[in-house]
Coordinates of C-alpha atoms in Angstrom, one line a residue:
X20 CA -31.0 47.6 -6.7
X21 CA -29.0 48.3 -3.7
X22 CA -29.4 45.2 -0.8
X23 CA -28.0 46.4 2.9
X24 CA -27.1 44.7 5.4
X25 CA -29.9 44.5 8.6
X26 CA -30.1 43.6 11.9
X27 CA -31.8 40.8 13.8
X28 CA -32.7 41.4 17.5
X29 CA -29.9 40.6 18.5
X30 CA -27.9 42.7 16.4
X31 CA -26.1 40.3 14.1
X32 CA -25.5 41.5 10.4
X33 CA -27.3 39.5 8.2
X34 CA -26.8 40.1 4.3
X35 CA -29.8 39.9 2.2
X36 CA -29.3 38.6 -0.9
X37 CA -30.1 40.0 -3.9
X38 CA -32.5 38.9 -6.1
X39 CA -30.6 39.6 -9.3
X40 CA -28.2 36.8 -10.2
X41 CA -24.4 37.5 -8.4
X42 CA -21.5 36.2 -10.0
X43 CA -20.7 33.0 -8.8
X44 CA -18.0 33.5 -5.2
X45 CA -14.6 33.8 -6.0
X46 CA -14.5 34.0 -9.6
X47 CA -14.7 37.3 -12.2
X48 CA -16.9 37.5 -15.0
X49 CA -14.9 37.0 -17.9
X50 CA -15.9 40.5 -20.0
X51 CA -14.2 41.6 -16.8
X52 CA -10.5 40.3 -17.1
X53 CA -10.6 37.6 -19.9
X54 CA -10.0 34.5 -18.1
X55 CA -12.6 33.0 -15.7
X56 CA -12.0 31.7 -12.0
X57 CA -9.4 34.9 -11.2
X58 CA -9.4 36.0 -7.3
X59 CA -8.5 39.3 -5.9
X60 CA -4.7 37.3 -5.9
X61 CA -5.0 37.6 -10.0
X62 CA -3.6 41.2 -10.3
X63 CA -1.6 41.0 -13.3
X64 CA -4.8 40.0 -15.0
X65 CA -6.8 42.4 -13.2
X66 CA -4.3 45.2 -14.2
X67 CA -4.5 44.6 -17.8
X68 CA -8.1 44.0 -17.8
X69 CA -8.7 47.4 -16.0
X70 CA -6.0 49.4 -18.2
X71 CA -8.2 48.1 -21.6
X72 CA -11.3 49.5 -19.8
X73 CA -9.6 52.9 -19.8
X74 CA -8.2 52.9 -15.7
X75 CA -5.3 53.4 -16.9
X76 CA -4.7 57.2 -15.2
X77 CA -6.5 55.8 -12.0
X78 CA -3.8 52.7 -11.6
X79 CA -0.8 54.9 -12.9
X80 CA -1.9 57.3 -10.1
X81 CA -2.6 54.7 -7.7
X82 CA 1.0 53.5 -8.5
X83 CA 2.7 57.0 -7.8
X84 CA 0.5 57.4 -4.3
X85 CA 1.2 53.5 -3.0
X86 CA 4.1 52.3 -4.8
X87 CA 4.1 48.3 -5.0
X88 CA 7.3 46.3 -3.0
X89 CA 8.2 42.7 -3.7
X90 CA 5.1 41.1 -3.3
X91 CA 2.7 41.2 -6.1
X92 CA -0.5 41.0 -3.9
X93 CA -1.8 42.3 0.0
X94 CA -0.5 40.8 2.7
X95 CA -2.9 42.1 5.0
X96 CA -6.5 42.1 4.5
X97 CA -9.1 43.3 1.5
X98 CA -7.4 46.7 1.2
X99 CA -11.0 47.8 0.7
X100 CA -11.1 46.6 4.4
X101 CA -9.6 50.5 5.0
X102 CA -11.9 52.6 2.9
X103 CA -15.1 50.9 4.3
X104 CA -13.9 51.5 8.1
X105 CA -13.7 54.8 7.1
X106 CA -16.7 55.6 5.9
X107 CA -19.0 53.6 8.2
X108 CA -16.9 55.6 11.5
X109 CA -18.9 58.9 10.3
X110 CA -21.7 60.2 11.2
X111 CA -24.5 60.6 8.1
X112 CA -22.8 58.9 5.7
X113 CA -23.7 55.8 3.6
X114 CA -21.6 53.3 2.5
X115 CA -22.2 51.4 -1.3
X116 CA -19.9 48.0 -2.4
X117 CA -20.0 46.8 -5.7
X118 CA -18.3 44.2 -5.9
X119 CA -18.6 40.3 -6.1
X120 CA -20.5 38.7 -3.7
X121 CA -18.0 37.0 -1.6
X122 CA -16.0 39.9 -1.7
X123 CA -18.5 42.2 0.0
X124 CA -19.6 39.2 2.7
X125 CA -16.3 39.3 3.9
X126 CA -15.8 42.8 3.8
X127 CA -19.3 43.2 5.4
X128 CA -18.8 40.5 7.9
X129 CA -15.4 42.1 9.0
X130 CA -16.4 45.5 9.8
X131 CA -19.2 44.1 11.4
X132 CA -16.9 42.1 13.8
X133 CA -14.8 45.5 13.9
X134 CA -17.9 46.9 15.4
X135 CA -19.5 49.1 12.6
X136 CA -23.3 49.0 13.5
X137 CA -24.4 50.2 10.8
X138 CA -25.8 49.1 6.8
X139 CA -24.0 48.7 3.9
X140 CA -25.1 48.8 0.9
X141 CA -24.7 46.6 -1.8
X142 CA -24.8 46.5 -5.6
X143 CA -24.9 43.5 -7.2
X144 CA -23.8 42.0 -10.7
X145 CA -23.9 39.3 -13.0
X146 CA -22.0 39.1 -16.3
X147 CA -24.9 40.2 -18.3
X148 CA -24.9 43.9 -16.2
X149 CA -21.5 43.9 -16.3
X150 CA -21.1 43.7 -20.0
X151 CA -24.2 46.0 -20.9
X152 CA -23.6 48.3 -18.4
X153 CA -26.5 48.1 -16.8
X154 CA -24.0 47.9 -13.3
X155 CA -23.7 51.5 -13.4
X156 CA -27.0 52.3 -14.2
X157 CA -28.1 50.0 -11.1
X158 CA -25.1 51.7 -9.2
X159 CA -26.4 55.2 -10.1
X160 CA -30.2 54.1 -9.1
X161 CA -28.7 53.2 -5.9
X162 CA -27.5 56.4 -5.0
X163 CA -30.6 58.1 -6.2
X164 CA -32.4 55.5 -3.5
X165 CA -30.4 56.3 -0.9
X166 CA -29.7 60.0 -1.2
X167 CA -32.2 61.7 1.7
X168 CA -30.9 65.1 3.1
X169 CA -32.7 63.9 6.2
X170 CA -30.6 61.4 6.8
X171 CA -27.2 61.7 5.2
X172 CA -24.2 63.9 4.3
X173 CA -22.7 62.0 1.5
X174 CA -23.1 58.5 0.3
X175 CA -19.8 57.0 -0.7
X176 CA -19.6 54.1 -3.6
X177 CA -16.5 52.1 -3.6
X178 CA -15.8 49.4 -6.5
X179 CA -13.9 46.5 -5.7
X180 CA -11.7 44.5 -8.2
X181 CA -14.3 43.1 -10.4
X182 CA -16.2 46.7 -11.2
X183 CA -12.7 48.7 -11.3
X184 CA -11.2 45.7 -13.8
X185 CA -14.3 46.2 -16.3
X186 CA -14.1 50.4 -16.3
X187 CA -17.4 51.0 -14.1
X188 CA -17.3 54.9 -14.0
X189 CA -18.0 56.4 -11.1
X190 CA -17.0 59.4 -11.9
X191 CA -20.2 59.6 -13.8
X192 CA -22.0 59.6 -11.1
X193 CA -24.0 62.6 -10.4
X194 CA -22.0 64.8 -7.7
X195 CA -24.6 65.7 -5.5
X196 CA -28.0 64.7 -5.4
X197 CA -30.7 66.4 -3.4
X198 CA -27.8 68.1 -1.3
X199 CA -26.2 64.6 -0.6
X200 CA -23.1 64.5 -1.9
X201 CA -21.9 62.0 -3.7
X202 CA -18.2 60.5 -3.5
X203 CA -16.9 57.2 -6.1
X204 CA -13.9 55.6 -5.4
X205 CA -11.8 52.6 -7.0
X206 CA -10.4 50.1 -4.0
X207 CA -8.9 47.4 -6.1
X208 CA -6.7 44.6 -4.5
X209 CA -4.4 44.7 -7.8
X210 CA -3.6 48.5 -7.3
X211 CA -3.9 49.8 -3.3
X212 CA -0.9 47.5 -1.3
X213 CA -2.4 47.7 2.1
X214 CA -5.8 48.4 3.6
X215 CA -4.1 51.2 6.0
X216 CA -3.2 52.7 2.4
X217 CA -6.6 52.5 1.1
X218 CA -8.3 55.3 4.3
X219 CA -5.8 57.2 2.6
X220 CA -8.1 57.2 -0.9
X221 CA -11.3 57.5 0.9
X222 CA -9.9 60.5 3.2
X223 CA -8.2 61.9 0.3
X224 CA -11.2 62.0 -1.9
X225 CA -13.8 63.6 0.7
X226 CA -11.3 66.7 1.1
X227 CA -10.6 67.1 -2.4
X228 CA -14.7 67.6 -2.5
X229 CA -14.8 69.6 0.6
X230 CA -12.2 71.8 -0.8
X231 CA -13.8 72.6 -3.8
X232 CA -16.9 73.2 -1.8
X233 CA -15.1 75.6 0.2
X234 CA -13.4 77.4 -2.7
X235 CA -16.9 77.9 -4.3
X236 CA -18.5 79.4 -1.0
X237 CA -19.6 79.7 2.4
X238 CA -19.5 76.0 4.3
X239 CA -21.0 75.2 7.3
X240 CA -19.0 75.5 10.2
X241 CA -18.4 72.5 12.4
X242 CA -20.7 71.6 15.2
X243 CA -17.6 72.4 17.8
X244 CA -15.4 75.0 17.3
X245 CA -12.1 73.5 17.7
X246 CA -10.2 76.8 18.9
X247 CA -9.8 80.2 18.5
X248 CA -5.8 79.6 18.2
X249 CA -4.8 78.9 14.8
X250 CA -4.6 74.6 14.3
X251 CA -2.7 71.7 13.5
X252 CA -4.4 69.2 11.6
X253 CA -3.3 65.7 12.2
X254 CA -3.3 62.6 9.6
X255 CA -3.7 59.4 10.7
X256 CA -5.7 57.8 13.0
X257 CA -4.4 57.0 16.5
X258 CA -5.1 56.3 20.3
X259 CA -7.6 58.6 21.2
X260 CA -6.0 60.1 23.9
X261 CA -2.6 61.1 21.8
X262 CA -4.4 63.9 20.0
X263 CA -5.1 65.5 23.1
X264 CA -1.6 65.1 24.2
X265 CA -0.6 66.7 21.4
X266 CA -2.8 69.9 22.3
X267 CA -1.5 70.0 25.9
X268 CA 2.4 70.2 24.1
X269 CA 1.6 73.0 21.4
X270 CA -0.3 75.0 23.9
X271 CA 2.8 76.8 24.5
X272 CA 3.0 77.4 21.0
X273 CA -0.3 78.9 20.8
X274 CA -1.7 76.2 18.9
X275 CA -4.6 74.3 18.8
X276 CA -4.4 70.5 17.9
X277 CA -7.9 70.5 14.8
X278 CA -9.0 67.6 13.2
X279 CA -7.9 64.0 13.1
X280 CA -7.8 62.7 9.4
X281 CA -9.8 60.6 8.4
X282 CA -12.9 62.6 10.0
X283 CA -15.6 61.7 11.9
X284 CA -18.3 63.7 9.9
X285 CA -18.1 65.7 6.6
X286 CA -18.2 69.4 8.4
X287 CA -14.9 68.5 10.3
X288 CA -13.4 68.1 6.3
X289 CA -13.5 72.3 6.4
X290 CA -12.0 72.4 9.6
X291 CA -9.2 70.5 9.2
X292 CA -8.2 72.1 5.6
X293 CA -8.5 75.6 7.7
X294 CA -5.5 74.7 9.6
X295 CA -2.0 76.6 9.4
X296 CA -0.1 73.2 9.3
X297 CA -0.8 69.9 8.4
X298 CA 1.3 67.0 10.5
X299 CA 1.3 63.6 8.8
X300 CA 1.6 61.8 11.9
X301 CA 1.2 58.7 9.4
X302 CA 3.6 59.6 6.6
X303 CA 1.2 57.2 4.1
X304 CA -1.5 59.6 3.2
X305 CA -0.2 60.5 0.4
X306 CA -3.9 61.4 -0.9
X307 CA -4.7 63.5 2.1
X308 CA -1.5 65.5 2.0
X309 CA -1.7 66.2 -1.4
X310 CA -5.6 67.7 -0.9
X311 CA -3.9 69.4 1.9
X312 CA -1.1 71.2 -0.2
X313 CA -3.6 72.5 -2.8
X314 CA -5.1 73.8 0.1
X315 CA -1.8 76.2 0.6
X316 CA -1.4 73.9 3.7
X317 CA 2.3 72.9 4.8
X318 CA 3.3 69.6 6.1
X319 CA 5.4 68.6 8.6
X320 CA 6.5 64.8 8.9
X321 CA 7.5 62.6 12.3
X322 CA 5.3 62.8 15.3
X323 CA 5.9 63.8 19.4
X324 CA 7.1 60.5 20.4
X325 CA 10.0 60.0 22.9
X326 CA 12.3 63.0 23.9
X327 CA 14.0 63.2 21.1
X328 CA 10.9 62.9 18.5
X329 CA 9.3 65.5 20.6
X330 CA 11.8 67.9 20.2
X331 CA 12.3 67.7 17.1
X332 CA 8.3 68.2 15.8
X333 CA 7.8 71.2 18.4
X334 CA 11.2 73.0 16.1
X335 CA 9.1 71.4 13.1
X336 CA 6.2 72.4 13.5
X337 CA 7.2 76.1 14.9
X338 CA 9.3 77.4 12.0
X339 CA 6.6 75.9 9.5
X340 CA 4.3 78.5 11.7
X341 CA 7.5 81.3 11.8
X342 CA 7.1 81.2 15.3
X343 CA 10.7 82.6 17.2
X344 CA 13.2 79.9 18.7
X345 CA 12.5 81.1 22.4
X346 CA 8.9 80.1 22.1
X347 CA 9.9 76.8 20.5
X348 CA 12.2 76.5 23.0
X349 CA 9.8 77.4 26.0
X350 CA 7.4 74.2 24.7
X351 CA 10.0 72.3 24.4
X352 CA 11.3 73.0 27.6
X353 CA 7.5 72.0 29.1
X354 CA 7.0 68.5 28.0
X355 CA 10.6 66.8 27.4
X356 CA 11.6 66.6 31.5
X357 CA 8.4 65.0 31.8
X358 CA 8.5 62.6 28.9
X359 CA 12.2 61.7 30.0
X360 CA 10.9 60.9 33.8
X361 CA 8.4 58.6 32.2
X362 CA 11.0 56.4 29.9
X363 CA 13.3 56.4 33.1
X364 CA 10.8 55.3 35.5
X365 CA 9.7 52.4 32.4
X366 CA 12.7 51.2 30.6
X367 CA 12.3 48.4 28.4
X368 CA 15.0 45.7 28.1
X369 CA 15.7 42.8 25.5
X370 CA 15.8 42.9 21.2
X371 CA 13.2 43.2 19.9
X372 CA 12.0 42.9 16.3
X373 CA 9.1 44.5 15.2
X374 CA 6.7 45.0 12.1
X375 CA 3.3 45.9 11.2
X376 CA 0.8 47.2 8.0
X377 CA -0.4 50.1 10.2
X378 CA 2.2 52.9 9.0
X379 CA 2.9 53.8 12.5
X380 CA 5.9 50.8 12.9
X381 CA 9.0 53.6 12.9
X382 CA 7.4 55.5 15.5
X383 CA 7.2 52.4 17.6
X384 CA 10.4 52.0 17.4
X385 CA 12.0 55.2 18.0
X386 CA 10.1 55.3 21.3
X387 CA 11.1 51.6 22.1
X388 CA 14.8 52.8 21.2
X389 CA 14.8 55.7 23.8
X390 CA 12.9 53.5 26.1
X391 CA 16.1 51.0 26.3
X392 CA 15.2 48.4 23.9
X393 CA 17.4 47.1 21.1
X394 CA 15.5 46.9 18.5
X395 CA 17.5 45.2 14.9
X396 CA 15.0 45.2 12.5
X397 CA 11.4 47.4 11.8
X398 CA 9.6 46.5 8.9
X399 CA 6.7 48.6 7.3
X400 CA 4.0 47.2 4.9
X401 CA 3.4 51.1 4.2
X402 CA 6.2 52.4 1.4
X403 CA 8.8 54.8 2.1
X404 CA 7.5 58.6 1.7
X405 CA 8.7 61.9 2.2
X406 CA 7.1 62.0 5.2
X407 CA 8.8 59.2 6.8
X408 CA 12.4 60.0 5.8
X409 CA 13.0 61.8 9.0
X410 CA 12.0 58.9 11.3
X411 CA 13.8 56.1 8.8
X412 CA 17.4 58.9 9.0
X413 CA 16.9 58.4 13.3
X414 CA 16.4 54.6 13.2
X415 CA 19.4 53.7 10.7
X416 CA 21.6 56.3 12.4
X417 CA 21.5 53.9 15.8
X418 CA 22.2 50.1 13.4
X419 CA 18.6 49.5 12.8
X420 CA 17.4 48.0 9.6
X421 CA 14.3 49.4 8.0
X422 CA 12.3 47.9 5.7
X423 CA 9.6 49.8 3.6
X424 CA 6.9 47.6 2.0
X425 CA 8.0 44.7 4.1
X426 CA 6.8 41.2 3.2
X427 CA 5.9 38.4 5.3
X428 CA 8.9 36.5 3.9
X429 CA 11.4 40.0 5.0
X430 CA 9.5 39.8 8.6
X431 CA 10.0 36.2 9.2
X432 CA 13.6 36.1 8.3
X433 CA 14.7 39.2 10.6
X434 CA 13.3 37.2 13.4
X435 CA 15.6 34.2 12.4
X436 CA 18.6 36.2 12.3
X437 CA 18.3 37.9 15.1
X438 CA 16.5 35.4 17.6
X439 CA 14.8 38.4 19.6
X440 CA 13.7 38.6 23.1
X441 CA 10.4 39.4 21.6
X442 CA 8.5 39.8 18.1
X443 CA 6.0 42.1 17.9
X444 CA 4.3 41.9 14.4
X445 CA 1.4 41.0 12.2
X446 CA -0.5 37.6 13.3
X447 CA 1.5 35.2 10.8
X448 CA 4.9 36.6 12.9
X449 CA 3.2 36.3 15.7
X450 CA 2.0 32.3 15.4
X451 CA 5.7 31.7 13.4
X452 CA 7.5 33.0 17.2
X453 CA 5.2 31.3 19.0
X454 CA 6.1 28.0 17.0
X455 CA 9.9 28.8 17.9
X456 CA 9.3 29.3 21.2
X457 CA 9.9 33.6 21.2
X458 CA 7.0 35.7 23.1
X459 CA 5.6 37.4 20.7
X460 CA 2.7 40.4 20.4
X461 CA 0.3 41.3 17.5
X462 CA 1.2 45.1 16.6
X463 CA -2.7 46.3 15.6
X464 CA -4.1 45.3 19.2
X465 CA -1.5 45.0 21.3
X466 CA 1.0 48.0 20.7
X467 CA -0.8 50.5 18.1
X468 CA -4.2 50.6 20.3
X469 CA -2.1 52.5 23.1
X470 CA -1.3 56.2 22.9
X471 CA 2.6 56.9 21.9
X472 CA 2.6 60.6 22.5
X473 CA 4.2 62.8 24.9
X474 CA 4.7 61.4 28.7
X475 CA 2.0 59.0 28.5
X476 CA 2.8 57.7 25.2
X477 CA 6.4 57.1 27.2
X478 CA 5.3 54.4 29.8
X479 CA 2.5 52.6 27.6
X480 CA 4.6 50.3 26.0
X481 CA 7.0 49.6 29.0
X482 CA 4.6 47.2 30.9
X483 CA 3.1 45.0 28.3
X484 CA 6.1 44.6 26.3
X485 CA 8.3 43.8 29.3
X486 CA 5.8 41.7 30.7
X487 CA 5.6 39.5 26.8
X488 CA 9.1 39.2 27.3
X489 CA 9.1 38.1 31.1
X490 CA 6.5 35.4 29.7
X491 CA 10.2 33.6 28.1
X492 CA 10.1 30.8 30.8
X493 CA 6.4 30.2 30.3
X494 CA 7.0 30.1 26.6
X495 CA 10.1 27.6 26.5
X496 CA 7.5 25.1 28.8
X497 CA 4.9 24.7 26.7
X498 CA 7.4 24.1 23.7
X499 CA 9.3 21.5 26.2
X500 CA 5.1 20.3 26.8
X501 CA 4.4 19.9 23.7
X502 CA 7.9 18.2 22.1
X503 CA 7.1 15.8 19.6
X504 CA 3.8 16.4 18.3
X505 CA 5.7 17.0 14.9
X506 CA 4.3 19.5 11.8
X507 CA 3.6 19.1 8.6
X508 CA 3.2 15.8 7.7
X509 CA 3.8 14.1 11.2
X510 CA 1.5 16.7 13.1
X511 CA -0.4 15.3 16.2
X512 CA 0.7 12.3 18.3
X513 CA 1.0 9.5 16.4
X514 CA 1.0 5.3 17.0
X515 CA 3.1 4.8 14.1
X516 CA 4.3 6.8 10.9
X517 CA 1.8 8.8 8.8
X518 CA 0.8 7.5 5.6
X519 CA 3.0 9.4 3.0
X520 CA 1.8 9.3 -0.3
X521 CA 5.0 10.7 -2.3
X522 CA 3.6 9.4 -5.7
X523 CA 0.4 11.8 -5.3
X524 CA 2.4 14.6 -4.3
X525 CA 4.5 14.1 -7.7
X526 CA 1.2 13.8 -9.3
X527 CA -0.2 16.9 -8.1
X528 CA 3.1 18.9 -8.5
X529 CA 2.8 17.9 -12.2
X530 CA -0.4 19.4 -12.5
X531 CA 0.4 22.4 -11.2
X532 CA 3.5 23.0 -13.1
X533 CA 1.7 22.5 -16.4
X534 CA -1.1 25.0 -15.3
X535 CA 1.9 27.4 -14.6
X536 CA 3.5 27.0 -18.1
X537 CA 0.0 27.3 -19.7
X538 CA -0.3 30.8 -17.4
X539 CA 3.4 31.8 -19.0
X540 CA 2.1 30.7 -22.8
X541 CA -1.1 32.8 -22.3
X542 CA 1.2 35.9 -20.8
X543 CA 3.1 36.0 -24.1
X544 CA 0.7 35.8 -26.5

């Protein structure tokens, strides 16, 4: 039953479609959630649907690990978005959706444009399969299909909203089949906030299972040995060059920088629970940590980032080892001269605001802060953790605001009160400063793709944020340019005024207040 996705030659993804019947695009069978025509933006219904079908434990955990803010849906994209990058970034592992059908185009399409080159496998439904069960019996012949130890490690199966809403169990799947293991997961819009969040279910999920596998036995080690010195695992991915950074700074320490989390293939999962300390360098894995700490691992929050960030993880990070304060201090000694050179020699100057759904936004900030920047506001998608409390403490001692599970609507009206030099944020923010004539940069491309650690973490930022905010004059030209076009209504140049029709928008509004009422009437029933 399972379709993949296949390449022409000249390697575009082209989705084969299956030959049982899909559910129609957009819309959720109703033995799934009781009401036809619901989207991923239905998750009240969703909820309810998927607590009757016994998810209940799932969503209540989901709701302790990724706490929900003022919105009541994602912001950012599919959060399954996360899970699947994840996946399809190591080595002998297949990915599985089940899902509906425009849900895993999209999801397919995007990871293909992300530049996965590889299948994924699909599932399909119709209401019929749903209702019978037949989904996870096609879900479970899928796996068997797929499971060859010649080729993989692990296949990972990952509902979407439609399968998690109607109860399909993956956790009845078999664990292991033919020595591939098998790992289910539940990505639901209506209960994982952000996609960054939802690597965090998929990372935390493959080291639960590797640490089991460890505790009942020998594993295999990984391909390359890390070190011989004991390790520091790090959660969260980031630039490629920062772990290495890292390594360079506890090298005093006589530490090894292990694994970055999520892994690039399943044998690193053993090396990075053998570590001595864990360091949630993204405080929103709260899966990962929590493997992690059944492990007997500590973890340490913040990251190396500016002088003062540095110092601080190196003390961290050296009394969670019991190492003494001269050593600690000998490291710190090392690498802070340096990474104060590099701010001096780069400083940044203007106000800035900045947001993101990445997780790493107050890390940004500290090391725009101690590069000379003002910086007003910082909002987060991600929600406040333990393992962010340190970096939130250092921002709101120095006037800045921070906002945990941030919404468009916080983002947008920081920028208004505080007109800033520049905006750096998600790429609604980024069009909305554009519109106001404010230089503006998208946070996932432009700022987190750039390493933040140690010295060279220090002058990354300096030359393309300065350089946005140089752009000012250019900026308040084309908004001189293009004066007058209008918005809304009167966008575009016009001969005369645009036909408003004010008795079809009363119309319409009508409509769509009745529809709301009926949605209220059928809520309290």
């Amino acid at each position: 039953m399972t379709r993949e996705a296949t390449y022409d030659d000249a390697g575009d993804a082209e989705v084969i479609r299956a030959e049982a019947q899909d559910a129609p695009a957009g819309t959720a069978p109703e033995a799934a959630t009781g009401t036809d025509g619901l989207g991923c933006h239905s998750g009240d219904e969703f909820e309810r649907a998927a607590r009757a079908a016994g998810q209940s434990e799932l969503l209540d955990r989901y709701a302790e690990d990724y706490p929900q803010g003022p919105h009541d849906k994602p912001q950012s994209m599919c959060p399954a978005f996360g899970s699947l990058r994840v996946g399809l970034r190591m080595k002998r592992v297949a990915t599985v959706l089940s899902g509906s059908a425009c849900c895993v185009y999209g999801l397919t399409f995007v990871s293909h444009f992300y530049g996965a080159r590889r299948s994924v496998g699909y599932v399909p439904f119709s209401s019929e399969t749903l209702v019978t069960g037949k989904l996870f019996e096609d879900i479970r012949e899928s796996v068997h299909q797929l499971a060859d130890p010649a080729k993989y490690d692990a296949i990972v199966v990952t509902n979407l909203c439609v399968p998690t809403a109607s109860g399909v169990p993956l956790r009845l799947l078999p664990k292991e089949i033919d020595g591939v293991r098998v790992v289910g997961i539940d990505v639901p819009g209506f209960g994982i906030p952000t996609h960054a969040e939802a690597k965090d279910v998929l990372a935390g999920a493959m080291l639960d299972y590797a640490r089991e596998e460890a505790a009942a036995g020998p594993v295999p080690a990984p391909e390359h040995r890390v070190s011989d010195r004991p390790t520091v695992t790090l959660l969260g991915e980031m630039f490629p060059a920062d772990p290495m950074t890292i390594g360079a700074m506890i090298e005093p320490l006589g530490l090894a920088t292990g694994p970055v989390v999520p892994c690039r293939e399943w044998r690193e999962l053993y090396a990075a629970l053998d570590c001595g300390v864990c360091a949630a360098i993204h405080p929103f894995y709260t899966a990962a940590v929590r493997a992690m700490e059944k492990a007997g691992r500590p973890v340490i929050g913040s990251a190396p980032v500016g002088v003062e960030g540095t110092r601080a993880w190196l003390a961290a990070l050296g009394a969670a080892y019991g190492l003494p304060e001269e050593r600690i201090a000998a490291a710190q000694d090392a690498v802070l001269p340096g990474i104060r050179a590099a701010l001096e020699a780069a400083p940044v100057e203007g106000r800035i605001t900045l947001s993101g759904y990445e997780g790493s936004e107050l890390l940004v900030a500290r090391l725009l802060i101690e590069s000379g920047a003002e910086i007003p506001y910082v909002g987060t998608a991600c929600a406040r953790s333990r393992w962010s409390e340190e970096d939130a403490a250092w921002l709101e001692a120095r006037g800045v605001e921070v906002r945990f599970r941030a919404s468009l609507e916080d983002d947008l009206a920081a920028m208004e009160r505080h007109a800033p030099d520049l905006a750096i944020g998600t790429t609604p923010v980024v069009q909305a400063a554009k519109e106001r004539g404010t230089p503006a940069l998208y946070f996932t491309n432009l700022i987190s793709a750039r390493p933040l650690m140690g010295a060279a973490g220090a002058g990354s930022l300096a030359e393309v944020v300065n350089a946005a905010i140089a752009g000012k004059d250019r900026m308040d030209r084309m908004t001189e340019f293009f004066e007058g076009v209008g918005a809304g209504d009167t966008a575009g140049v016009w001969e005369g005024d645009p036909n408003v029709r004010e008795d079809f928008r009363r119309q319409q509004q009508k409509k769509l207040d009745k529809a709301e009422k009926a949605r209220k009437a059928q809520e309290m029933i």
